[in-house]
PDB file of N, CA and C in Angstrom:
ATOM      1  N   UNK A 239     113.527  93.844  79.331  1.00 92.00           N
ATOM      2  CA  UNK A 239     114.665  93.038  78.948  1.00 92.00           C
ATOM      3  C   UNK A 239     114.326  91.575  79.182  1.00 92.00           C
ATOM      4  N   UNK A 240     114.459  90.941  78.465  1.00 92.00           N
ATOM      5  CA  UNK A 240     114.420  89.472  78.557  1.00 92.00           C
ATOM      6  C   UNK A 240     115.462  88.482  78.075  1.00 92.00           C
ATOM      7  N   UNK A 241     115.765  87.899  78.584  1.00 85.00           N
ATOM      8  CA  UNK A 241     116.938  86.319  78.388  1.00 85.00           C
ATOM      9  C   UNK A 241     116.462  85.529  78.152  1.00 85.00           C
ATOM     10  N   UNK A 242     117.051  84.630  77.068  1.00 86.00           N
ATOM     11  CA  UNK A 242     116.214  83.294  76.354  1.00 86.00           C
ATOM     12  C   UNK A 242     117.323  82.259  76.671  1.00 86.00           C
ATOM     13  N   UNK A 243     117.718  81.200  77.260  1.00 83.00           N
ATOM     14  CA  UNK A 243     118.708  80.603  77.535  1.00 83.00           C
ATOM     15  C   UNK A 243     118.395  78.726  77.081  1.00 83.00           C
ATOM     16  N   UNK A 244     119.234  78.520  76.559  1.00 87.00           N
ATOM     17  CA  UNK A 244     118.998  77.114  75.661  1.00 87.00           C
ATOM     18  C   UNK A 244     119.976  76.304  76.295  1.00 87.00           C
ATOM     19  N   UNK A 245     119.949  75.531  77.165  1.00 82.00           N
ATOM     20  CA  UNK A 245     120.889  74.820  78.334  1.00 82.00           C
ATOM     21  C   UNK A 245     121.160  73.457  77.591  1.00 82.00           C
ATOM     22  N   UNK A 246     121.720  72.478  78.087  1.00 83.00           N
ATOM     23  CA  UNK A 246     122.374  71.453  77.420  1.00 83.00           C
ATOM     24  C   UNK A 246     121.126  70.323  78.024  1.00 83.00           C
ATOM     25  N   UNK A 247     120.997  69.181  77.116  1.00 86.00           N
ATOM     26  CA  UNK A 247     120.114  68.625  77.801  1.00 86.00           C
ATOM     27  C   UNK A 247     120.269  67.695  79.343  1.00 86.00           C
ATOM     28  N   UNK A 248     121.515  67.599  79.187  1.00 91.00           N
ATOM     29  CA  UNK A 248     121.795  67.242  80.490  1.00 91.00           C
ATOM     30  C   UNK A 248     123.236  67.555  81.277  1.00 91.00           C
ATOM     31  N   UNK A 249     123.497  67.500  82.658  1.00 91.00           N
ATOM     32  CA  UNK A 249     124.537  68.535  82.879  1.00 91.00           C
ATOM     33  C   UNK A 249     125.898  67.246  83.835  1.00 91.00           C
ATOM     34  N   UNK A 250     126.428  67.312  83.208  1.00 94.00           N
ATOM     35  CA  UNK A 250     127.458  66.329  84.093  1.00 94.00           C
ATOM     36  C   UNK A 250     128.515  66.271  85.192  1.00 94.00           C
ATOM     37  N   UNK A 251     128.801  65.506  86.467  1.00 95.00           N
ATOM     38  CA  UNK A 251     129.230  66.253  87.298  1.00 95.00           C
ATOM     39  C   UNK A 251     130.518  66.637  87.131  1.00 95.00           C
ATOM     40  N   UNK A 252     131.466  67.263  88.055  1.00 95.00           N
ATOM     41  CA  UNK A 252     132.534  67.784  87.915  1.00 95.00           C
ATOM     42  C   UNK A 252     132.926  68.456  89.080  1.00 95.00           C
ATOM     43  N   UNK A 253     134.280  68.552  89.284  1.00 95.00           N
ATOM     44  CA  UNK A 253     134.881  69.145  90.606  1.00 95.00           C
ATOM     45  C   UNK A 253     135.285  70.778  90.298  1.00 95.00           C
ATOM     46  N   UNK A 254     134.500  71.432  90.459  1.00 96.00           N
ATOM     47  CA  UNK A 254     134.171  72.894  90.669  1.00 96.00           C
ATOM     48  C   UNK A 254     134.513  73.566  91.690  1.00 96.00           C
ATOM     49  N   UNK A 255     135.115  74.847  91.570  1.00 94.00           N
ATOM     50  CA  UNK A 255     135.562  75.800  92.936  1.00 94.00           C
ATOM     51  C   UNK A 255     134.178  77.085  92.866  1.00 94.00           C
ATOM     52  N   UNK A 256     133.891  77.877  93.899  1.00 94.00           N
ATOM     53  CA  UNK A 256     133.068  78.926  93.756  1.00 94.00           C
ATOM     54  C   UNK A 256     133.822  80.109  93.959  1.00 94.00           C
ATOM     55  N   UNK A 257     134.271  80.643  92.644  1.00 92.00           N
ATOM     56  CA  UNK A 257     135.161  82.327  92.957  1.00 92.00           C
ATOM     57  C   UNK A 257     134.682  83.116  93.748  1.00 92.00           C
ATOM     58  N   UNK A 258     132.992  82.982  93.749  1.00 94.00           N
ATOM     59  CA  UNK A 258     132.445  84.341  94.504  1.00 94.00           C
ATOM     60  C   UNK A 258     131.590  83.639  94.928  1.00 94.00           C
ATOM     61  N   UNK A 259     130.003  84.208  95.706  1.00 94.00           N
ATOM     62  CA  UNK A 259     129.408  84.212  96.226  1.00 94.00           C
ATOM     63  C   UNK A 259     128.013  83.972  95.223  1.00 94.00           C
ATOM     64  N   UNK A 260     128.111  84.518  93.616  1.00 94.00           N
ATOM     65  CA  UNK A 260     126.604  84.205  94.010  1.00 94.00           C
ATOM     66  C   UNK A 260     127.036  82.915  92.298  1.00 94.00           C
ATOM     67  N   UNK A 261     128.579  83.046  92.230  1.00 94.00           N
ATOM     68  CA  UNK A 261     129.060  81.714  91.139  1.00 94.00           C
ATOM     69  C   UNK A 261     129.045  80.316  92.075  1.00 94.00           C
ATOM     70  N   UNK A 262     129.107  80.340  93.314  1.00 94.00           N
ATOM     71  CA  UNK A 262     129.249  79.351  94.323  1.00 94.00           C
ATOM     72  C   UNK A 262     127.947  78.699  94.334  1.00 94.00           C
ATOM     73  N   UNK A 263     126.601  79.709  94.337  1.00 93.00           N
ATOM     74  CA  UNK A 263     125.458  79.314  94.707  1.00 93.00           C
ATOM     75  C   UNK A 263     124.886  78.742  93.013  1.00 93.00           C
ATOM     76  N   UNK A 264     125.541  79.419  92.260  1.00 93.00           N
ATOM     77  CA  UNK A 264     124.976  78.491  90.927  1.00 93.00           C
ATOM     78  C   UNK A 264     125.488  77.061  90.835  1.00 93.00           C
ATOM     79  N   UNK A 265     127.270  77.301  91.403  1.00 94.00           N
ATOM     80  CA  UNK A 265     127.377  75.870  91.192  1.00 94.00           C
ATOM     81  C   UNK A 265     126.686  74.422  91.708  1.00 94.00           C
ATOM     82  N   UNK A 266     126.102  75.143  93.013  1.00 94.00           N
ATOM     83  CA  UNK A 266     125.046  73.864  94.205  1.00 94.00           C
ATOM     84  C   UNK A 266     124.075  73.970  93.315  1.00 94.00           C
ATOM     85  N   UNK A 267     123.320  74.656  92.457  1.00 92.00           N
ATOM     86  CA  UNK A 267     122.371  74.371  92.373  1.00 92.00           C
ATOM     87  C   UNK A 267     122.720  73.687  90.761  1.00 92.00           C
ATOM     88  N   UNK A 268     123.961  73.912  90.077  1.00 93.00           N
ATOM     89  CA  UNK A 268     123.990  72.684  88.780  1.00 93.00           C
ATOM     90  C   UNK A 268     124.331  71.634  89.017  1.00 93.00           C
ATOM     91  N   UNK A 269     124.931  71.397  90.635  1.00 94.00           N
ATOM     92  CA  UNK A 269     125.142  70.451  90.739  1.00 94.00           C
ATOM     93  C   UNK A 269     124.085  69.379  91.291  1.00 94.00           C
ATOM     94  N   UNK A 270     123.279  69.928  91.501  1.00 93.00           N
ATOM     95  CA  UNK A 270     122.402  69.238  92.275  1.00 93.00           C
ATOM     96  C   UNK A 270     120.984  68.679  91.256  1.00 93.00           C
ATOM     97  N   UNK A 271     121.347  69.268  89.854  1.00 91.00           N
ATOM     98  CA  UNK A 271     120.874  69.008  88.818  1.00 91.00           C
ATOM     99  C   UNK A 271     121.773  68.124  87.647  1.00 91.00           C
ATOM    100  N   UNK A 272     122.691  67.936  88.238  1.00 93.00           N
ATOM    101  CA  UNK A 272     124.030  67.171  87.381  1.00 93.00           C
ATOM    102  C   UNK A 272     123.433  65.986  87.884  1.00 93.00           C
ATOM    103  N   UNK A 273     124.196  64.706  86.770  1.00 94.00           N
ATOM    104  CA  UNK A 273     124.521  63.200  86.818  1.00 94.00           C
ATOM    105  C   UNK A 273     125.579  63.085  87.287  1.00 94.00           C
ATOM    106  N   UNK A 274     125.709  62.232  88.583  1.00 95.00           N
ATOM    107  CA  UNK A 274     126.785  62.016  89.087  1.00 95.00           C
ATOM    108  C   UNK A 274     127.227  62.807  90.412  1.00 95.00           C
ATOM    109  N   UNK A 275     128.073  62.860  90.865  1.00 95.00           N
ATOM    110  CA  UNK A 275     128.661  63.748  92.198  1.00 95.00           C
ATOM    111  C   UNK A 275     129.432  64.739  91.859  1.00 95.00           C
ATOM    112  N   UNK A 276     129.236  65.685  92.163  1.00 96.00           N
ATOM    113  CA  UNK A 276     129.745  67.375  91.981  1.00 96.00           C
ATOM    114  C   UNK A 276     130.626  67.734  93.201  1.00 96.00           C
ATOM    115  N   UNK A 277     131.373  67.996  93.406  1.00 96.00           N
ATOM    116  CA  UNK A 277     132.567  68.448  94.449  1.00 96.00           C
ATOM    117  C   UNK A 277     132.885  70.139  94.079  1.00 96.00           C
ATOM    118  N   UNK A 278     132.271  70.828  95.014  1.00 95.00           N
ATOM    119  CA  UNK A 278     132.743  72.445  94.680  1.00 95.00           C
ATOM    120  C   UNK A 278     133.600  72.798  95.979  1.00 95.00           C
ATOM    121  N   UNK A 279     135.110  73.405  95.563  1.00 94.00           N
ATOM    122  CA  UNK A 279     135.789  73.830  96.695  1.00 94.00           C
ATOM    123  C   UNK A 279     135.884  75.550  96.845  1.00 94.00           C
ATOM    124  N   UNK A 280     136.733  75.806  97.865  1.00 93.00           N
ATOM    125  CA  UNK A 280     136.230  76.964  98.127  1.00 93.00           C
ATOM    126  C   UNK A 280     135.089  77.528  98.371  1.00 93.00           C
ATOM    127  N   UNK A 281     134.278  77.130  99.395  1.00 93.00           N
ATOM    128  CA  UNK A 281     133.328  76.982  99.575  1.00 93.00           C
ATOM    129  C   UNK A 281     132.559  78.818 100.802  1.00 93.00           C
ATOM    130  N   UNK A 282     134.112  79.247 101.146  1.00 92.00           N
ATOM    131  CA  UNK A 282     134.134  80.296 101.763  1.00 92.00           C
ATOM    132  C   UNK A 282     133.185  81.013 101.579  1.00 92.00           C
ATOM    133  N   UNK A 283     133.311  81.609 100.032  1.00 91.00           N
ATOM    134  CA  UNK A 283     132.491  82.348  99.928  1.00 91.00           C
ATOM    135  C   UNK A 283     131.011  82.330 100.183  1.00 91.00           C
ATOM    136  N   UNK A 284     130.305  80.934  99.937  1.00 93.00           N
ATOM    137  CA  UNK A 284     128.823  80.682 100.264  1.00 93.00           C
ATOM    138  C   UNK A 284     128.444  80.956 101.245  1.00 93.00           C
ATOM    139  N   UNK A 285     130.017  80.535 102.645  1.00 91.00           N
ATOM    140  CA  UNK A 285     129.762  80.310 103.907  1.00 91.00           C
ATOM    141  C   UNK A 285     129.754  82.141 104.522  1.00 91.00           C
ATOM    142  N   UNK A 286     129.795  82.814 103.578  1.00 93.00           N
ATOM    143  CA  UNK A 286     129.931  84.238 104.185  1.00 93.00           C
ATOM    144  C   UNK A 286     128.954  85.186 103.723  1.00 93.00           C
ATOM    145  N   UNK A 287     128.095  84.234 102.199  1.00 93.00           N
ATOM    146  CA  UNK A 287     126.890  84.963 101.890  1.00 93.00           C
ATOM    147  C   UNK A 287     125.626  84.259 102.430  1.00 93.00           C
ATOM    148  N   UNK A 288     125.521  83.129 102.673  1.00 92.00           N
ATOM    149  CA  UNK A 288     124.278  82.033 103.139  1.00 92.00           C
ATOM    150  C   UNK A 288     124.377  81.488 104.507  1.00 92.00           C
ATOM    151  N   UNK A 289     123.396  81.603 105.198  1.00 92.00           N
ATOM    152  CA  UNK A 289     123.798  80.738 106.357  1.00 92.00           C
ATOM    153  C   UNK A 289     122.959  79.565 106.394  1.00 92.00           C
ATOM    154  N   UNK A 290     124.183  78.736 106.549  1.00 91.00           N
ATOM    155  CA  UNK A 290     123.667  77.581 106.534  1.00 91.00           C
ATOM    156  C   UNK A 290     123.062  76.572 105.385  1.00 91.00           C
ATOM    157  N   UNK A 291     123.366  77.101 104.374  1.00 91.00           N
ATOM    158  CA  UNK A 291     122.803  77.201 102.574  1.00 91.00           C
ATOM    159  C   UNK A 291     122.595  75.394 102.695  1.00 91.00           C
ATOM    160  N   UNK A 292     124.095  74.460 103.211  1.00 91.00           N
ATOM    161  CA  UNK A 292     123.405  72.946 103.054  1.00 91.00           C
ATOM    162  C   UNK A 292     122.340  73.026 104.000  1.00 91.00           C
ATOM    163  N   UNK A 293     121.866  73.002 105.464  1.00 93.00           N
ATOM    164  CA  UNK A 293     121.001  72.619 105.862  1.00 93.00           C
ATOM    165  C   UNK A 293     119.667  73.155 105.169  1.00 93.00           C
ATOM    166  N   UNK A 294     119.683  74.164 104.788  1.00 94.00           N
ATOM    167  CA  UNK A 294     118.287  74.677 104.027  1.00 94.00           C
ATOM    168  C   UNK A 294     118.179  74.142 102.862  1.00 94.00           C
ATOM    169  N   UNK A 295     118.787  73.076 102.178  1.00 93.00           N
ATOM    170  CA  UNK A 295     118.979  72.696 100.769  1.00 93.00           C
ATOM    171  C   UNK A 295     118.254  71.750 101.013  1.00 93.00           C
ATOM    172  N   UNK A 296     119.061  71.078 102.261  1.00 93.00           N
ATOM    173  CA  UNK A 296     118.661  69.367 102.983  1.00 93.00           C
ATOM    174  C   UNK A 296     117.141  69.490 103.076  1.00 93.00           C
ATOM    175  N   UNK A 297     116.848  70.551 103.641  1.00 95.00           N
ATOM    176  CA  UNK A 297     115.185  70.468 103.806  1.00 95.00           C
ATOM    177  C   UNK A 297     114.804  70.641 102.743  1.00 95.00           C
ATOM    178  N   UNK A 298     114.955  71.004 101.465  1.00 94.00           N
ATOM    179  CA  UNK A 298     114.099  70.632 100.243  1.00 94.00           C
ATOM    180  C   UNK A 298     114.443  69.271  99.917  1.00 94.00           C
ATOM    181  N   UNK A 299     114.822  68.201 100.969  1.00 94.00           N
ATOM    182  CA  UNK A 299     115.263  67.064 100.299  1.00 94.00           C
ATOM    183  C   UNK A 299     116.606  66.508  99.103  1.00 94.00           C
ATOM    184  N   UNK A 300     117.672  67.845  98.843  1.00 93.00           N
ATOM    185  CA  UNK A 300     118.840  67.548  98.632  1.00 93.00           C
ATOM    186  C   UNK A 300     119.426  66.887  99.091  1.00 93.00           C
ATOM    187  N   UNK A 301     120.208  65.787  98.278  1.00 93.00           N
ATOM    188  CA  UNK A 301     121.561  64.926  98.789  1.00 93.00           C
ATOM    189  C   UNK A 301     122.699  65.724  99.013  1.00 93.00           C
ATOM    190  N   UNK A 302     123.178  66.584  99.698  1.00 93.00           N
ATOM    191  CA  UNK A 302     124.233  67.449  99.643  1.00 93.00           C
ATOM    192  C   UNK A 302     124.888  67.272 100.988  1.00 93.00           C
ATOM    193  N   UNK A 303     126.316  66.991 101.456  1.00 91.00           N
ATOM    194  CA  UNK A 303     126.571  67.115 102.690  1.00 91.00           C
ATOM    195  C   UNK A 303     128.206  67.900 102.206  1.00 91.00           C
ATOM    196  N   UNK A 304     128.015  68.665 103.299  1.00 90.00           N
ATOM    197  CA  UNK A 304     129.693  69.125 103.489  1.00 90.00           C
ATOM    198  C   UNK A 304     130.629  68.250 104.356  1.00 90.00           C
ATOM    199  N   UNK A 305     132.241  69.031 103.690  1.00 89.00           N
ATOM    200  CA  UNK A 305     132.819  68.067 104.564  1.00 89.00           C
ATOM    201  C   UNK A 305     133.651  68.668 105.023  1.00 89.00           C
ATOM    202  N   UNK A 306     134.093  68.698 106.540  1.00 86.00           N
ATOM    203  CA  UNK A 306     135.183  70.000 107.243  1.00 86.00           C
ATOM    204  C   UNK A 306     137.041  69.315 106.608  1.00 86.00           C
ATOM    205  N   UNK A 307     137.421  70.537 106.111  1.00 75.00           N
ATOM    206  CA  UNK A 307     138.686  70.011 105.774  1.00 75.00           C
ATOM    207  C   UNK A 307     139.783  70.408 107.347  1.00 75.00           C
TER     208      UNK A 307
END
């Protein structure tokens, strides 16, 4: 089986929630490929499948910080 996927040439930011766990982890990673600043809420779910998902991001040199509400 194979997927051929034709993406937009560039991806723009936007304030995004993560329903689940592995829609949460796509959104960090379009966002972190987006123009501009990306804000994803609901963040629960990441925090219950990843540990620690920003600090391990940070060490690939991501701009990403959380913020405690």
């Amino acid at each position: 089986t194979t997927a051929i996927i034709s993406g937009a040439e560039k991806l723009t930011a936007a304030q995004v929630s993560a329903p689940d766990l592995r829609a949460g982890a796509a959104m960090v990673l379009a966002g972190l490929a987006a123009q501009g600043h990306t804000e994803i809420s609901q963040i629960f779910h990441i925090d219950r499948g990843y540990e620690d998902l920003v600090g391990r991001i940070r060490k690939l040199g991501a701009d990403i910080t959380r913020i405690e509400d």
